[in-house]
């Protein structure tokens, strides 16, 4: 039996993640396949504050924000799968491994982030993900990372 893949628009994302401007770095998440995989998108625009200093005259999205966008995509995937909307779920980075940057990401780019769960299950606190970020099919970054999910207590 085939299960329909889920999606999250910006309103749903804000019901799951605590992040807000200027640190909300994912605009939509599609192809959510339970807690297994998802595809997130970030529309990179010139009015983002990090471009004022990174670098003046040559705006480049900082690599750490690309990794953060991948992590936020993973958070949305897990949040949708575990029905964490409006429940104040928090997610904390624990490690970043095998991180490589391959291409500049600049204003006007659409960053596509393909995320997969390497380890983690409903009810578990520690999860491991792998992600690849691309622009127009060209790899911009890849990383594996671990995160701890701080799920609110039921009935609290």
Short mmCIF file of C-alpha atoms in Angstrom, two decimals:
data_model
loop_
_atom_site.label_atom_id
_atom_site.label_comp_id
_atom_site.label_asym_id
_atom_site.label_seq_id
_atom_site.Cartn_x
_atom_site.Cartn_y
_atom_site.Cartn_z
CA UNK A 1 0.00 0.00 0.00
CA UNK A 2 1.47 3.36 -1.08
CA UNK A 3 1.38 6.23 1.39
CA UNK A 4 1.08 9.77 0.06
CA UNK A 5 4.12 11.92 0.82
CA UNK A 6 3.48 14.99 2.94
CA UNK A 7 4.55 18.63 2.59
CA UNK A 8 4.89 21.67 4.82
CA UNK A 9 4.44 25.28 3.71
CA UNK A 10 5.87 28.24 5.62
CA UNK A 11 2.86 28.43 7.95
CA UNK A 12 3.24 24.76 8.92
CA UNK A 13 7.02 25.17 9.30
CA UNK A 14 6.46 27.99 11.80
CA UNK A 15 4.07 25.75 13.77
CA UNK A 16 6.89 23.18 14.13
CA UNK A 17 10.18 25.09 14.37
CA UNK A 18 10.86 27.81 16.95
CA UNK A 19 13.09 29.74 14.49
CA UNK A 20 12.01 33.12 13.12
CA UNK A 21 13.55 35.83 10.95
CA UNK A 22 16.43 36.19 10.45
CA UNK A 23 17.18 32.57 11.39
CA UNK A 24 14.32 30.66 9.77
CA UNK A 25 16.21 29.20 6.82
CA UNK A 26 13.74 26.88 5.08
CA UNK A 27 10.75 28.08 3.03
CA UNK A 28 8.99 24.80 2.28
CA UNK A 29 9.49 21.07 2.75
CA UNK A 30 8.12 18.53 0.29
CA UNK A 31 8.25 14.79 -0.29
CA UNK A 32 8.15 14.10 3.46
CA UNK A 33 8.28 10.32 3.76
CA UNK A 34 7.56 9.77 7.44
CA UNK A 35 10.80 10.11 9.38
CA UNK A 36 12.84 8.64 6.49
CA UNK A 37 13.44 11.49 4.06
CA UNK A 38 12.33 14.92 2.89
CA UNK A 39 13.25 17.68 0.45
CA UNK A 40 13.48 21.27 1.69
CA UNK A 41 13.83 24.53 -0.24
CA UNK A 42 15.38 27.86 0.67
CA UNK A 43 14.96 30.84 -1.64
CA UNK A 44 18.16 32.82 -1.21
CA UNK A 45 17.52 36.58 -1.36
CA UNK A 46 19.77 39.63 -1.19
CA UNK A 47 17.88 41.15 1.75
CA UNK A 48 19.15 38.50 4.20
CA UNK A 49 21.25 40.14 6.92
CA UNK A 50 24.35 37.94 6.57
CA UNK A 51 24.95 39.31 3.07
CA UNK A 52 25.81 42.75 4.50
CA UNK A 53 29.09 41.38 5.81
CA UNK A 54 29.59 38.07 3.93
CA UNK A 55 30.96 39.58 1.75
CA UNK A 56 30.31 43.24 0.85
CA UNK A 57 30.10 43.44 -2.92
CA UNK A 58 30.28 39.65 -3.30
CA UNK A 59 27.35 38.16 -1.36
CA UNK A 60 27.86 34.47 -0.51
CA UNK A 61 25.62 32.44 1.82
CA UNK A 62 27.75 31.30 4.78
CA UNK A 63 28.36 27.56 4.83
CA UNK A 64 27.14 27.26 8.41
CA UNK A 65 23.76 28.67 7.38
CA UNK A 66 23.52 26.06 4.60
CA UNK A 67 24.09 23.31 7.19
CA UNK A 68 21.56 24.99 9.51
CA UNK A 69 19.01 25.05 6.66
CA UNK A 70 19.55 21.31 6.18
CA UNK A 71 19.06 20.74 9.92
CA UNK A 72 15.86 22.80 9.91
CA UNK A 73 14.59 20.69 6.99
CA UNK A 74 15.25 17.56 9.07
CA UNK A 75 13.44 19.15 12.01
CA UNK A 76 10.38 19.87 9.88
CA UNK A 77 10.43 16.30 8.52
CA UNK A 78 10.47 14.82 12.02
CA UNK A 79 7.98 17.39 13.31
CA UNK A 80 5.45 16.59 10.59
CA UNK A 81 5.93 12.83 10.94
CA UNK A 82 5.55 12.95 14.74
CA UNK A 83 2.72 15.53 14.60
CA UNK A 84 4.59 18.17 16.61
CA UNK A 85 2.67 21.17 15.27
CA UNK A 86 2.09 23.80 17.99
CA UNK A 87 3.86 21.64 20.60
CA UNK A 88 7.04 23.71 21.10
CA UNK A 89 9.48 21.00 20.03
CA UNK A 90 13.12 22.07 20.31
CA UNK A 91 16.05 20.56 18.43
CA UNK A 92 19.71 20.90 19.39
CA UNK A 93 22.78 20.21 17.26
CA UNK A 94 25.04 17.56 18.77
CA UNK A 95 27.60 17.08 16.00
CA UNK A 96 28.36 17.88 12.37
CA UNK A 97 30.48 15.38 10.43
CA UNK A 98 31.70 14.83 6.87
CA UNK A 99 30.81 18.42 6.01
CA UNK A 100 32.01 19.65 2.64
CA UNK A 101 31.24 22.73 0.58
CA UNK A 102 31.40 22.46 -3.20
CA UNK A 103 29.77 25.57 -4.69
CA UNK A 104 28.97 29.15 -3.73
CA UNK A 105 25.33 29.89 -2.90
CA UNK A 106 24.35 33.43 -3.84
CA UNK A 107 21.24 35.62 -3.92
CA UNK A 108 18.82 34.38 -6.55
CA UNK A 109 19.68 30.72 -5.98
CA UNK A 110 17.11 28.18 -4.85
CA UNK A 111 18.79 25.83 -2.40
CA UNK A 112 17.37 22.30 -2.51
CA UNK A 113 18.13 20.15 0.52
CA UNK A 114 17.69 16.38 0.31
CA UNK A 115 17.64 14.89 3.82
CA UNK A 116 17.65 11.30 5.00
CA UNK A 117 17.47 9.85 8.47
CA UNK A 118 20.48 7.67 9.21
CA UNK A 119 19.41 6.79 12.76
CA UNK A 120 16.42 7.73 14.86
CA UNK A 121 12.94 6.55 15.62
CA UNK A 122 9.75 7.92 17.12
CA UNK A 123 10.22 8.21 20.85
CA UNK A 124 13.99 8.51 20.50
CA UNK A 125 15.86 11.65 21.53
CA UNK A 126 19.05 11.37 19.46
CA UNK A 127 18.80 11.33 15.68
CA UNK A 128 21.41 11.25 12.90
CA UNK A 129 20.76 12.71 9.45
CA UNK A 130 22.61 13.04 6.17
CA UNK A 131 21.95 15.90 3.81
CA UNK A 132 22.94 17.17 0.40
CA UNK A 133 22.25 20.75 -0.66
CA UNK A 134 22.16 21.55 -4.38
CA UNK A 135 21.54 24.51 -6.64
CA UNK A 136 20.23 23.68 -10.12
CA UNK A 137 21.42 20.09 -9.68
CA UNK A 138 24.97 21.09 -8.70
CA UNK A 139 26.12 20.08 -5.20
CA UNK A 140 26.67 23.06 -2.92
CA UNK A 141 27.21 21.22 0.37
CA UNK A 142 26.91 17.87 2.10
CA UNK A 143 26.98 16.89 5.75
CA UNK A 144 25.97 14.37 8.36
CA UNK A 145 24.77 15.68 11.67
CA UNK A 146 23.27 14.54 14.95
CA UNK A 147 20.55 16.33 16.82
CA UNK A 148 18.71 15.87 20.07
CA UNK A 149 14.95 16.30 20.00
CA UNK A 150 13.48 17.88 23.09
CA UNK A 151 9.85 16.83 22.77
CA UNK A 152 7.32 18.37 25.14
CA UNK A 153 5.89 16.04 27.76
CA UNK A 154 2.41 14.76 26.98
CA UNK A 155 -0.21 16.58 29.01
CA UNK A 156 2.23 19.32 30.04
#
